[in-house]
XYZ file of C-alpha atoms in Angstrom:
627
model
C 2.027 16.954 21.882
C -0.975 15.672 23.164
C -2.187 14.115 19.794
C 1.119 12.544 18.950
C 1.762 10.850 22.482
C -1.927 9.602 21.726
C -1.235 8.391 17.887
C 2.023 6.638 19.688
C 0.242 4.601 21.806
C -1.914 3.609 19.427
C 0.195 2.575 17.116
C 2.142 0.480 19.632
C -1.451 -1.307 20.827
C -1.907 -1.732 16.884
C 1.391 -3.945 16.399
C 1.071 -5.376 19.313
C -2.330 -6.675 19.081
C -1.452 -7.494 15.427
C 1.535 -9.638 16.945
C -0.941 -11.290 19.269
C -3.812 -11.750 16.888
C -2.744 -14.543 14.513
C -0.171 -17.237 14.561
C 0.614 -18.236 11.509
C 1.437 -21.773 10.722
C 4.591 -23.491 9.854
C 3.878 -23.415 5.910
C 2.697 -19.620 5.995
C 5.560 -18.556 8.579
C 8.685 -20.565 6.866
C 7.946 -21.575 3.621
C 5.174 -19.272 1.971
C 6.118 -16.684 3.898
C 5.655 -12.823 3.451
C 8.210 -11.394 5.928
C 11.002 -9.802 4.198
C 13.650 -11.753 6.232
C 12.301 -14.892 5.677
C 12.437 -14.571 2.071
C 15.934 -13.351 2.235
C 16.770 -16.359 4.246
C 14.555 -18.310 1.416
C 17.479 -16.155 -1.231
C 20.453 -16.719 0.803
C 19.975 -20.637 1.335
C 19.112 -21.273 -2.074
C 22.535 -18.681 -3.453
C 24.466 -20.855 -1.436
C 22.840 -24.446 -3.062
C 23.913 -23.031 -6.445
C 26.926 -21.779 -5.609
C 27.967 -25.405 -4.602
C 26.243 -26.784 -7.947
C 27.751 -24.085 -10.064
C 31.542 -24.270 -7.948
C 31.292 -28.527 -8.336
C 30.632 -27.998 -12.544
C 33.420 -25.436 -12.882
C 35.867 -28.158 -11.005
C 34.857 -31.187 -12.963
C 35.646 -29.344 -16.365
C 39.080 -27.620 -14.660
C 39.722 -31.827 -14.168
C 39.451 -31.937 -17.973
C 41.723 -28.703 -18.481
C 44.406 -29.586 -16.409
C 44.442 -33.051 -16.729
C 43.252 -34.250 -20.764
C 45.339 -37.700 -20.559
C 44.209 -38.599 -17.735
C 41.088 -41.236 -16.990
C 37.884 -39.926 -15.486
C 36.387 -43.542 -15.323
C 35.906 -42.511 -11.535
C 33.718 -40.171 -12.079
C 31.305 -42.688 -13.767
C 29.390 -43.419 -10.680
C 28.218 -39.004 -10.849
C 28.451 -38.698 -14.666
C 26.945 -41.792 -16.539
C 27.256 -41.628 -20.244
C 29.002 -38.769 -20.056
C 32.021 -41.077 -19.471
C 32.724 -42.244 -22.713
C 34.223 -45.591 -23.356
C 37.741 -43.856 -23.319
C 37.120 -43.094 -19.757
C 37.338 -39.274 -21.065
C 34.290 -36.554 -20.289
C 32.095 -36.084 -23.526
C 32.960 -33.206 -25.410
C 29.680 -31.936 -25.813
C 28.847 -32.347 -22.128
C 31.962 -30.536 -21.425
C 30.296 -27.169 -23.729
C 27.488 -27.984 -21.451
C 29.045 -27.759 -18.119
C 30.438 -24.607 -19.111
C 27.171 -23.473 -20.312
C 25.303 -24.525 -16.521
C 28.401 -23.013 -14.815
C 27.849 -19.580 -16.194
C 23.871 -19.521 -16.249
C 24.296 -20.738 -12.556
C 26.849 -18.145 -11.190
C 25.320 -15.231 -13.012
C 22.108 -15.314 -13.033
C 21.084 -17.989 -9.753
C 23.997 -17.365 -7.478
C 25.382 -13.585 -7.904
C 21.884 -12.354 -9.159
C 19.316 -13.887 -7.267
C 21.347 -14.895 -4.653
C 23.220 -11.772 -3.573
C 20.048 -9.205 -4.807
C 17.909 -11.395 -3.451
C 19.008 -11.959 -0.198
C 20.626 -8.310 0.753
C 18.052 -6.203 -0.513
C 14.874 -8.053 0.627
C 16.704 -8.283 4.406
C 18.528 -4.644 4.500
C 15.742 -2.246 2.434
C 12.951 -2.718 5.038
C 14.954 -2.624 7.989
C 17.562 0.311 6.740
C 15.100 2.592 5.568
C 12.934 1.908 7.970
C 9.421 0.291 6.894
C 7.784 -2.519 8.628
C 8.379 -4.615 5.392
C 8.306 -4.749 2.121
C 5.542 -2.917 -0.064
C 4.039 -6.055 -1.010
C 4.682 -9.112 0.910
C 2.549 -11.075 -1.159
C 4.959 -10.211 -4.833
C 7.581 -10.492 -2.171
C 6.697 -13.926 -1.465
C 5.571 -14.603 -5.591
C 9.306 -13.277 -6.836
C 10.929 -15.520 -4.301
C 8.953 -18.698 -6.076
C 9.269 -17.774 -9.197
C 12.794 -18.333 -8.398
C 12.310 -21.418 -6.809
C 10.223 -23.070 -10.245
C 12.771 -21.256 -12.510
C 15.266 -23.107 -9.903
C 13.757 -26.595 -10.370
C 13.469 -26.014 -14.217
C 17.213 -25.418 -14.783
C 18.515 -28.495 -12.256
C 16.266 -30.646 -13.346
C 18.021 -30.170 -17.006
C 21.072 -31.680 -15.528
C 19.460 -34.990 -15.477
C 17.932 -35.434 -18.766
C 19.322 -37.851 -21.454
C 20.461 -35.270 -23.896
C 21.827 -33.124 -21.314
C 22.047 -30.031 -20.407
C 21.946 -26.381 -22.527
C 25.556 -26.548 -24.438
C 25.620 -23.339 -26.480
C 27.646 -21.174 -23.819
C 26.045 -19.318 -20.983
C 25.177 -16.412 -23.807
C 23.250 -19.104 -25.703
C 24.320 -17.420 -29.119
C 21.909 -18.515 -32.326
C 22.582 -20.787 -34.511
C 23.017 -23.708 -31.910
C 20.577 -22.783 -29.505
C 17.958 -21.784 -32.017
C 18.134 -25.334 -33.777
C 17.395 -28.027 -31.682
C 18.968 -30.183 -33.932
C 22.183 -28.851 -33.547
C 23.711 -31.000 -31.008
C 22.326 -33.076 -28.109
C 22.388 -29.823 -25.291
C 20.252 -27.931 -27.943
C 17.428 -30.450 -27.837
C 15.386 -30.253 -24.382
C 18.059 -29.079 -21.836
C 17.891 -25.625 -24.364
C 13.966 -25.321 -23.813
C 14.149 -25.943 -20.427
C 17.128 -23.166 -20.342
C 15.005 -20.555 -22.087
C 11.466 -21.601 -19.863
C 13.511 -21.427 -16.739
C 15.255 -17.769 -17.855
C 11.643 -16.491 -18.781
C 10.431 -17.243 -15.206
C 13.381 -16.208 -13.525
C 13.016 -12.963 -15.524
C 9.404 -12.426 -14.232
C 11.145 -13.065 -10.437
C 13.590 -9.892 -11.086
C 10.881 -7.884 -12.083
C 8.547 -8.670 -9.539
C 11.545 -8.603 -6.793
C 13.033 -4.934 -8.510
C 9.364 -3.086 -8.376
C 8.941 -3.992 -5.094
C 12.553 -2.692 -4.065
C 12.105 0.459 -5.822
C 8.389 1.432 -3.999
C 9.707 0.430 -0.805
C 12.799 3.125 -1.449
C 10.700 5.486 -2.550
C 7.683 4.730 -0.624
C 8.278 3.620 2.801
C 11.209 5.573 4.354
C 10.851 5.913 7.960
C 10.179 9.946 9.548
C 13.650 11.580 8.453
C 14.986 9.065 6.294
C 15.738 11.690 3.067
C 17.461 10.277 0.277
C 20.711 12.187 1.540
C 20.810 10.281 5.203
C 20.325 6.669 3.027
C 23.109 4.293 3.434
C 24.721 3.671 0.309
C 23.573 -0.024 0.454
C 20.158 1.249 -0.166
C 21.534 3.459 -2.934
C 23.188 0.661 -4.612
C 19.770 -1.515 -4.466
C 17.971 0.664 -5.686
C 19.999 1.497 -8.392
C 20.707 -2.113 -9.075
C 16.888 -2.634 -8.835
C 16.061 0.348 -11.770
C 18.328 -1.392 -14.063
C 17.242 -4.781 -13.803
C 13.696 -3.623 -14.488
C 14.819 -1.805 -17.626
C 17.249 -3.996 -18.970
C 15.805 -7.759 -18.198
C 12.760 -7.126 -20.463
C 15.196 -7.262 -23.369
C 16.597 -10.507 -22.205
C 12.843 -11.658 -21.919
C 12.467 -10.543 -25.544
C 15.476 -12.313 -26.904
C 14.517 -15.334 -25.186
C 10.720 -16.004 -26.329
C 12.216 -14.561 -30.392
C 14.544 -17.752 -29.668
C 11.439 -19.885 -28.648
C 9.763 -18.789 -31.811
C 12.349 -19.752 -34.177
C 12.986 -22.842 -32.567
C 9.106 -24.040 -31.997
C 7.320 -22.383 -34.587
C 9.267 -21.797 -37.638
C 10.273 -18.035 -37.642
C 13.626 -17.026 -38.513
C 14.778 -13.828 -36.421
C 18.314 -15.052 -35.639
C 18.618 -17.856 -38.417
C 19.365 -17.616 -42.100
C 20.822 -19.493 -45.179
C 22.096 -22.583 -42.394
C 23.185 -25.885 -43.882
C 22.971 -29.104 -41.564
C 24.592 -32.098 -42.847
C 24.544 -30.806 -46.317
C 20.510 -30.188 -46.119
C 19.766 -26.590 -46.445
C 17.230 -25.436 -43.849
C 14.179 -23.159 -44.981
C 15.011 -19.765 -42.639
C 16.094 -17.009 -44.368
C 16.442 -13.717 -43.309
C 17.306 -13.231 -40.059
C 20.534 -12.267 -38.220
C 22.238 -13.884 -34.997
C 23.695 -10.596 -34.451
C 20.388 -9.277 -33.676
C 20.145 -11.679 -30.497
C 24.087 -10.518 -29.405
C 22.305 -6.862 -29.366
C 19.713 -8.096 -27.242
C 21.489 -10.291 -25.017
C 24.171 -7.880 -24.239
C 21.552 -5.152 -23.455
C 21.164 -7.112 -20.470
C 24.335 -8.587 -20.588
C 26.730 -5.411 -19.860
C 23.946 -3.845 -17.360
C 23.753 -7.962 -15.760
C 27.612 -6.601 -15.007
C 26.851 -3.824 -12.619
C 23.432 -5.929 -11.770
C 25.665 -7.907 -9.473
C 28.505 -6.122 -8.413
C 26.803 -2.844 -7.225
C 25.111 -4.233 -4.210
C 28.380 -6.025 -3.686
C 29.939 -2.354 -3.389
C 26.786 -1.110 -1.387
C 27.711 -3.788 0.827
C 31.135 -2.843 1.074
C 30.730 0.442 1.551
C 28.778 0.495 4.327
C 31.110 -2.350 5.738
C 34.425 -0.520 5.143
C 33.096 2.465 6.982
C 31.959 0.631 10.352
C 35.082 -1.363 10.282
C 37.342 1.456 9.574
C 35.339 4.111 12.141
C 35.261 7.064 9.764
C 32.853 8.256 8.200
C 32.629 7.327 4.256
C 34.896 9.149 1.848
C 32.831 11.351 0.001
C 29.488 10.505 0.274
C 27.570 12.218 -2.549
C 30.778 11.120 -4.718
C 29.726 7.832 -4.298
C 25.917 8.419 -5.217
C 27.315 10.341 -7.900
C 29.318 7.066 -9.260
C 26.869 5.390 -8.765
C 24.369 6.702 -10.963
C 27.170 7.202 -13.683
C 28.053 3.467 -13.570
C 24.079 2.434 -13.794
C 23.237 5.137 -16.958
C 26.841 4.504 -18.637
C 26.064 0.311 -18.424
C 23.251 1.059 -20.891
C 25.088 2.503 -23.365
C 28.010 0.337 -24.195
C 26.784 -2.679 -24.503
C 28.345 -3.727 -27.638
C 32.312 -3.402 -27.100
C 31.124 -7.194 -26.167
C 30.695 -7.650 -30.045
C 33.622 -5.650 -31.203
C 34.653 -9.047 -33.768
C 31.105 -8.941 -34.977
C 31.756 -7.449 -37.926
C 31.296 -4.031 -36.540
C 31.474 -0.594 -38.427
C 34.813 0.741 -36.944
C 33.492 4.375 -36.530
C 30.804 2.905 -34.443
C 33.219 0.575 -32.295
C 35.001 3.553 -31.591
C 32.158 5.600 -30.033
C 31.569 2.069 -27.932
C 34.907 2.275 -27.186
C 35.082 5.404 -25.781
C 31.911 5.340 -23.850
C 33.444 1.908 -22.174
C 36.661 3.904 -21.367
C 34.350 6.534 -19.261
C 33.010 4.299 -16.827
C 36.635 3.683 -15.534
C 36.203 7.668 -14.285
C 33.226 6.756 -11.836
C 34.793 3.048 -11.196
C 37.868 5.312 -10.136
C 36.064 7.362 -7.994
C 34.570 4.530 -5.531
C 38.403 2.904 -5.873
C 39.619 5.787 -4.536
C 37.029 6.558 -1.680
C 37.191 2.803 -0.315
C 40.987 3.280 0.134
C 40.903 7.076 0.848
C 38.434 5.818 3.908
C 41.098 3.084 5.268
C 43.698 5.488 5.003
C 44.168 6.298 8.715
C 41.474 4.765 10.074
C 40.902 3.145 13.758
C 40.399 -0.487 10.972
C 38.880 -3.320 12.628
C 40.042 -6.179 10.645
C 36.903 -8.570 10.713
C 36.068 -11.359 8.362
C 33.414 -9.206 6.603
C 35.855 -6.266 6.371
C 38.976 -9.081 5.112
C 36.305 -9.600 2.282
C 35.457 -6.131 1.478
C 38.942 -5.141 1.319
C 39.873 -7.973 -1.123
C 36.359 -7.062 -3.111
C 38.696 -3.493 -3.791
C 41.375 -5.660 -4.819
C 39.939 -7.525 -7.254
C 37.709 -4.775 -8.624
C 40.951 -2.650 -9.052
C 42.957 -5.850 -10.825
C 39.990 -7.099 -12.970
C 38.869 -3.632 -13.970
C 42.371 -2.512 -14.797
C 41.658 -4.970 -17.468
C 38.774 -4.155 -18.319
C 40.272 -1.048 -20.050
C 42.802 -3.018 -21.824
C 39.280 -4.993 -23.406
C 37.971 -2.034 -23.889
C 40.130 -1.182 -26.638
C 38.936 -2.234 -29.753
C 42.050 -2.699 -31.597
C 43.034 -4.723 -28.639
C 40.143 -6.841 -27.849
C 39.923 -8.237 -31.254
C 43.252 -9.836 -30.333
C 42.085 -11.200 -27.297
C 38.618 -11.655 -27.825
C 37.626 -15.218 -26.441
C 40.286 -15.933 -25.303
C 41.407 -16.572 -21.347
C 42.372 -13.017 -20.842
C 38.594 -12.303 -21.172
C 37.885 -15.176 -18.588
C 40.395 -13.961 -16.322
C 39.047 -10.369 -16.599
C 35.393 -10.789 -15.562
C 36.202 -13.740 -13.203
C 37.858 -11.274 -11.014
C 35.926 -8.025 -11.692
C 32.460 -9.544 -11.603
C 32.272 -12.657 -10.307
C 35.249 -12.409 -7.424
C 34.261 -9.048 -6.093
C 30.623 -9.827 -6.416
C 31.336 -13.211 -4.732
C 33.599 -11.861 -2.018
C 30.458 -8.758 -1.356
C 28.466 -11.582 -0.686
C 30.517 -13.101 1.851
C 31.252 -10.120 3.417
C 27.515 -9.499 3.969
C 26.755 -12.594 5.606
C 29.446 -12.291 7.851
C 28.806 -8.617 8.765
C 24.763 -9.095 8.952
C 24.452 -12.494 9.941
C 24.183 -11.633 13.484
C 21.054 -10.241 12.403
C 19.764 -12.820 10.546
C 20.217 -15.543 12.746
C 21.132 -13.882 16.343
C 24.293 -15.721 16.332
C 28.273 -15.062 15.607
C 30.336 -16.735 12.996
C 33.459 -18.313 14.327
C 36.090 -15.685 13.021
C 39.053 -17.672 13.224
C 37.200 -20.318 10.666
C 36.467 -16.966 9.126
C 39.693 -15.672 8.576
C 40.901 -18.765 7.583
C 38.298 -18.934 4.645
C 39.468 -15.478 3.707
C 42.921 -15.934 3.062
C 42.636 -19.138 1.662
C 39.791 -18.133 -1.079
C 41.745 -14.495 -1.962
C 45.014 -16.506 -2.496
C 43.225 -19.389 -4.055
C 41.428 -16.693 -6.545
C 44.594 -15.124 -7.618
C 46.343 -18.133 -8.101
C 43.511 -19.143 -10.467
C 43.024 -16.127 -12.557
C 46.322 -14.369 -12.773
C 47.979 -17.275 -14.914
C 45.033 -17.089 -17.264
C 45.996 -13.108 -18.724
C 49.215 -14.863 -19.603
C 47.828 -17.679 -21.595
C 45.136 -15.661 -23.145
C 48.004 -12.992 -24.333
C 49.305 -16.146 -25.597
C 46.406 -16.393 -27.858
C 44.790 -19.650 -25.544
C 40.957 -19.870 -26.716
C 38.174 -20.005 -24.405
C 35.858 -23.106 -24.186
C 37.908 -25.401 -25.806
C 37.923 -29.016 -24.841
C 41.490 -29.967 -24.966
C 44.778 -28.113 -25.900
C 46.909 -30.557 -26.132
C 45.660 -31.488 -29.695
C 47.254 -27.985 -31.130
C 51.100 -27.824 -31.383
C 50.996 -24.274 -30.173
C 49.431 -24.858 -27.042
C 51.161 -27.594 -25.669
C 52.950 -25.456 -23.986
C 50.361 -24.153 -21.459
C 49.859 -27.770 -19.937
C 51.932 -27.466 -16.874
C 50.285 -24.115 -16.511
C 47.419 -25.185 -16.652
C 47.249 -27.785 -14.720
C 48.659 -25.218 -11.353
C 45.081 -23.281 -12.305
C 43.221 -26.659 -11.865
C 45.345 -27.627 -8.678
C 44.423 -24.179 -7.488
C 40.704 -23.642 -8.256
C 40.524 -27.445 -6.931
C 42.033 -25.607 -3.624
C 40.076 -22.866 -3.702
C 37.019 -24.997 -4.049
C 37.556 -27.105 -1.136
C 37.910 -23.968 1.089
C 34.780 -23.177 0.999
C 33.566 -26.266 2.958
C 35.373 -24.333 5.898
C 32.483 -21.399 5.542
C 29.821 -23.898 4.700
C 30.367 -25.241 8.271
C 30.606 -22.283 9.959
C 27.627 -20.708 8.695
C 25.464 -23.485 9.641
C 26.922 -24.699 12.327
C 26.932 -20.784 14.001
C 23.140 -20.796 12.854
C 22.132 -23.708 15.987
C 25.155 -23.529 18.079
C 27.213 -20.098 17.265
C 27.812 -17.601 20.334
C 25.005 -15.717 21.101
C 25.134 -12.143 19.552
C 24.676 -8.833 21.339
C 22.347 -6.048 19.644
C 24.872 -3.890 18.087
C 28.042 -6.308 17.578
C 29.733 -4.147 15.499
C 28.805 -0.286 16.563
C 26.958 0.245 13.811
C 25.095 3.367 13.039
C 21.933 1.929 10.525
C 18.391 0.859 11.684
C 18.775 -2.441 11.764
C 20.443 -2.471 14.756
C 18.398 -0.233 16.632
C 15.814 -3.582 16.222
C 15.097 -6.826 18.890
C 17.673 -9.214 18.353
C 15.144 -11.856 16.667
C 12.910 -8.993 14.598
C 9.115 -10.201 14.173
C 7.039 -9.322 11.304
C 6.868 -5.754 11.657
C 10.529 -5.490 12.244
C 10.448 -2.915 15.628
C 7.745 -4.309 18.252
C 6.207 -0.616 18.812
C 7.326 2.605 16.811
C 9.769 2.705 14.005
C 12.625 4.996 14.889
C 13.025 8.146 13.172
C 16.345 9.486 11.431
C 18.193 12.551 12.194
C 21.177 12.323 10.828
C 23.442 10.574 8.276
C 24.569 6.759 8.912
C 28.132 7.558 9.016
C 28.887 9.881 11.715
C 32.061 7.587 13.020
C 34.768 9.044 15.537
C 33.065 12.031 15.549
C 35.203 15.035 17.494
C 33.643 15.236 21.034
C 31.804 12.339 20.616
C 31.371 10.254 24.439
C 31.886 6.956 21.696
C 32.983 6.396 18.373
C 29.702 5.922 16.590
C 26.448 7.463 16.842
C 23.086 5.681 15.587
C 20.941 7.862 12.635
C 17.959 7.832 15.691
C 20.129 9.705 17.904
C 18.821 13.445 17.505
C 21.519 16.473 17.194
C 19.739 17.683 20.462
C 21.354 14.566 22.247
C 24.971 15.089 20.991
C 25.811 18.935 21.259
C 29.180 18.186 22.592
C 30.123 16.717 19.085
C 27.856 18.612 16.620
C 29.397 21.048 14.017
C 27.163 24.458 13.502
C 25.286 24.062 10.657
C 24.090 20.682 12.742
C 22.638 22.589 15.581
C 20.702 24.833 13.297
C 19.445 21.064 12.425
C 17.663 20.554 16.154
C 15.145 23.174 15.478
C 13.231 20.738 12.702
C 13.266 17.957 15.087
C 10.000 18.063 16.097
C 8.770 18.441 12.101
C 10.810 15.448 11.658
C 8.960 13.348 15.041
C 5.798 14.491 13.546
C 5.755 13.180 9.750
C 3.713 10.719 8.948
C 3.351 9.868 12.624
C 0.350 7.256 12.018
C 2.439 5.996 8.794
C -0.606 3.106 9.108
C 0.615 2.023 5.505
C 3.906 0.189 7.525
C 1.656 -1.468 9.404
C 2.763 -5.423 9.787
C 0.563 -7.022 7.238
């Protein structure tokens, strides 16, 4: 006992002179900085940049959808030459906008953004660790970001424009850079910026996975994790097996289109000249792509769900529905997403016999989809529900992950998806299941955690406000769209009005355009109540919402290190809510069994007998050390 009150205070004199021994400077505390919540901060600030840049290019071409008569000469002053004399948007810029829209919201904003900012803020401090494994790749994957950042915006502003060939950047057109004008220069920097964002992931997922695995605090087994953890980590071992592909397809694209190889081109004809490649297939590039692409799927929407799950449980004060269900889901969802990949190319062309295996391995992940559907509502049902803005969001992030995925099934029918294969059914479908929920996780987790991050409370009424107003506006948006794709509407195209058949849709849409114009100006209302709670929202307490995880149990501004002396150790699960014979309604993982007997159940006493084995593992845990 001796020993470890002895290793204790050394440990706290070793932070604390560490603390006192150095002050950084501004550039290596804010901006090249290796603390885990600064670079989250450094994630979440840049997410919400794109977001706007991605959000403003989905709006102008909605202008074009719902309105094709009308004159965009005001928009001159933003768009240039991209006005034509007309006064109409440029067709190909319109492909392109679409194009930026996608790479943006994907990859920068629902990637990057929601990854990036969650896991490098919640690992550390949920599983305990004084930071990340390696600050310094911490810090690297963060600025790879940044340059693969600066790469793709500054493509915006170039003469030719912008990548046009779709956010999936299928061969022919993005493999010839004589194609059109977006497949000159704005293509190259598309693929150069991808390649370095790639390298970001990959630094960013092995450093998420080590620090899981690594760097748990005394007690912290994989089976007392939060299920945020679980779902970053998980996201984290897909990313680092999947965006290698991507990484592959990419630099085979660079090849053909820099240095005469022809993996994805053969027999092409461009104005009547036939071009020299033979022999390779664009369908090899749709395997590769969508190798990344399907797992990209679950990529952003499981930390979403990690999010909400540990969310839905402190706001409804039970305990999470089946627990090891969830895991269990989990780890389906991430293994499945490997393995069906190509019910995205069902009109390729496709042997049937194969489609149909895809098909029915696509029809399986609605099992473990089920599951967490049902566990999110079967852990409202009853519950003491606290109806926060961050638990508004996570219970419309079940909504639209229900709606969209219930879709999803009807897609993943081959016989059917052939039908409605790009068209807006399919636009509608991962709008809400992917990039709704994802988007709505990520609200809710600023709003739950940004207490933490900034010490401060978000104005809920401007909060609640912004949630009805974007899950209406979202809805109105996407719902019309099934109908117009059943109709047989195409994706991507410029203007319906010049096909008899789809005249019809104008009024319709039109409303979509009205409402994603709506939907898009709400979000001004959480743009100025995150920043303006940041300098001058009310001053939060420790534990604002009665949570039971780590990061709570941590000063209200955390310095690098995280917990000024020792890291807390973990006796129990993180959901024991409304516990029977509980004095309160929640009780923190670092609260030992020994503490609570009035509320533990018997196989939980036979738990405060390893107490002491648990105070005593890696006691001197010098490895979490602030760096």
């Amino acid at each position: 006992m001796a020993t470890l009150e002895t290793n204790a205070a050394a440990s706290a004199a070793h932070v604390e002179e560490h603390d006192h021994h150095e002050e950084l400077s501004f550039i290596r505390k804010y901006v090249f900085s290796e603390d885990h919540k600064t670079i989250a901060k450094q994630y979440m600030f840049s997410g919400i940049f794109w977001a706007i840049i991605g959000a403003s290019l989905s709006v102008l071409f909605r202008l074009q959808l719902g309105f094709p008569n009308a004159s965009m000469e005001w928009l001159r002053p933003l768009l240039g030459n991209w006005i034509d004399e007309s006064g109409k948007l440029d067709k190909e810029f319109y492909l392109a906008m679409v194009t930026m829209h996608g790479t943006i919201m994907v990859f920068f904003v629902l990637t990057a953004g929601l990854s990036g900012t969650f896991s490098n803020f919640l690992i550390p401090l949920q599983v305990g660790a004084r930071d990340m494994a390696s600050g310094f790749l911490n810090m690297l994957s963060y600025w790879f970001f940044f340059l693969s950042s600066v790469l793709m915006f500054s493509s915006l502003f170039i003469e030719t424009g912008p990548a046009s060939g779709g956010w999936v950047i299928y061969p022919p057109l993005s493999a010839l850079p004589q194609a059109m004008s977006g497949s000159g220069l704005g293509m190259t920097l598309w693929l150069l910026s991808m390649a370095i964002f790639i390298v970001s992931q990959l630094l960013g997922g092995i450093n998420y996975i080590t620090t899981v695995i690594n760097l748990r605090t005394r007690g912290m087994s994989f089976s007392k994790m939060p299920l945020t953890i679980w779902a970053f980590l998980l996201t984290a071992i897909l990313g680092l097996i999947s965006f290698p592909v991507l990484l592959s397809a990419a630099l085979l694209l660079i090849f053909d289109r820099s240095m005469g190889t022809s993996f994805y081109l053969s027999e092409i004809y461009i104005g009547g000249e036939a071009l020299p490649n033979i022999g390779g297939s664009p369908i090899l590039f749709q395997h590769l792509f969508w190798f990344l692409g399907h797992p990209e799927v679950y990529i952003v929407l499981l930390p979403a769900l990690g999010i909400t799950s540990e969310i839905i449980a402190t706001n409804s004060r039970k305990p999470i529905f089946g627990y090891r269900a969830m895991i269990a889901s989990m780890i389906g969802i991430a293994f499945l997403a490997f393995i069906v990949w190509a019910h995205h190319m069902f009109v390729t062309g496709m042997n049937p016999f194969l489609g149909s295996i895809f098909m029915f391995l696509t029809l399986i992940i609605a099992v473990p989809s089920a599951v967490k559907a049902f566990n999110y509502i079967t852990t409202l049902w009853r519950g003491n529900i606290v109806f926060t803005p961050a638990m508004l969001f996570s219970i419309g992030l079940v909504s639209f992950f229900i709606s969209g995925g219930l879709t999803g099934i009807i897609l993943g029918n081959s016989a059917l998806d052939i039908q409605l294969h790009d068209t807006y059914f399919v636009v509608a479908h991962f709008h809400l299941v992917m990039g709704a929920a994802s988007a709505f996780g990520f609200l809710a987790g600023v709003y739950h955690w940004f207490p933490k991050f900034f010490g401060r409370m978000m104005n809920k009424t401007l909060g609640y406000i912004h949630f009805w107003f974007t899950f209406v506006g979202i809805y109105l948006v996407f719902f019309p769209m099934h109908y117009i794709g059943i109709a047989g509407f195409p994706r991507r195209y410029y203007s319906f009005t010049t096909y008899e058949a789809f005249r019809t849709f104008g009024d319709l849409n039109m409303f979509v355009s009205i409402a994603a114009i709506f939907t898009f100006t709400a979000q001004f209302l959480f743009i100025w109540n995150f920043f303006y709670s940041i300098f001058k929202g009310k001053k939060a307490p420790l534990n604002p919402w009665k949570s039971n995880t780590l990061e709570w149990t941590t000063p209200l501004h955390p310095g690098h290190g995280n917990w000024p002396g020792e890291i807390p150790a973990v006796y129990r699960w993180a959901y024991d809510y409304s516990k029977p014979g509980a004095t309160d309604d929640f009780i923190p993982q670092n609260v030992p069994y020994s503490q609570t007997p009035e509320s533990n159940l018997p196989h939980e006493n036979a738990l405060i007998a390893i107490e002491k084995e648990i105070e005593a593992q890696n006691y001197n845990d010098q490895f979490k050390q602030p760096h």
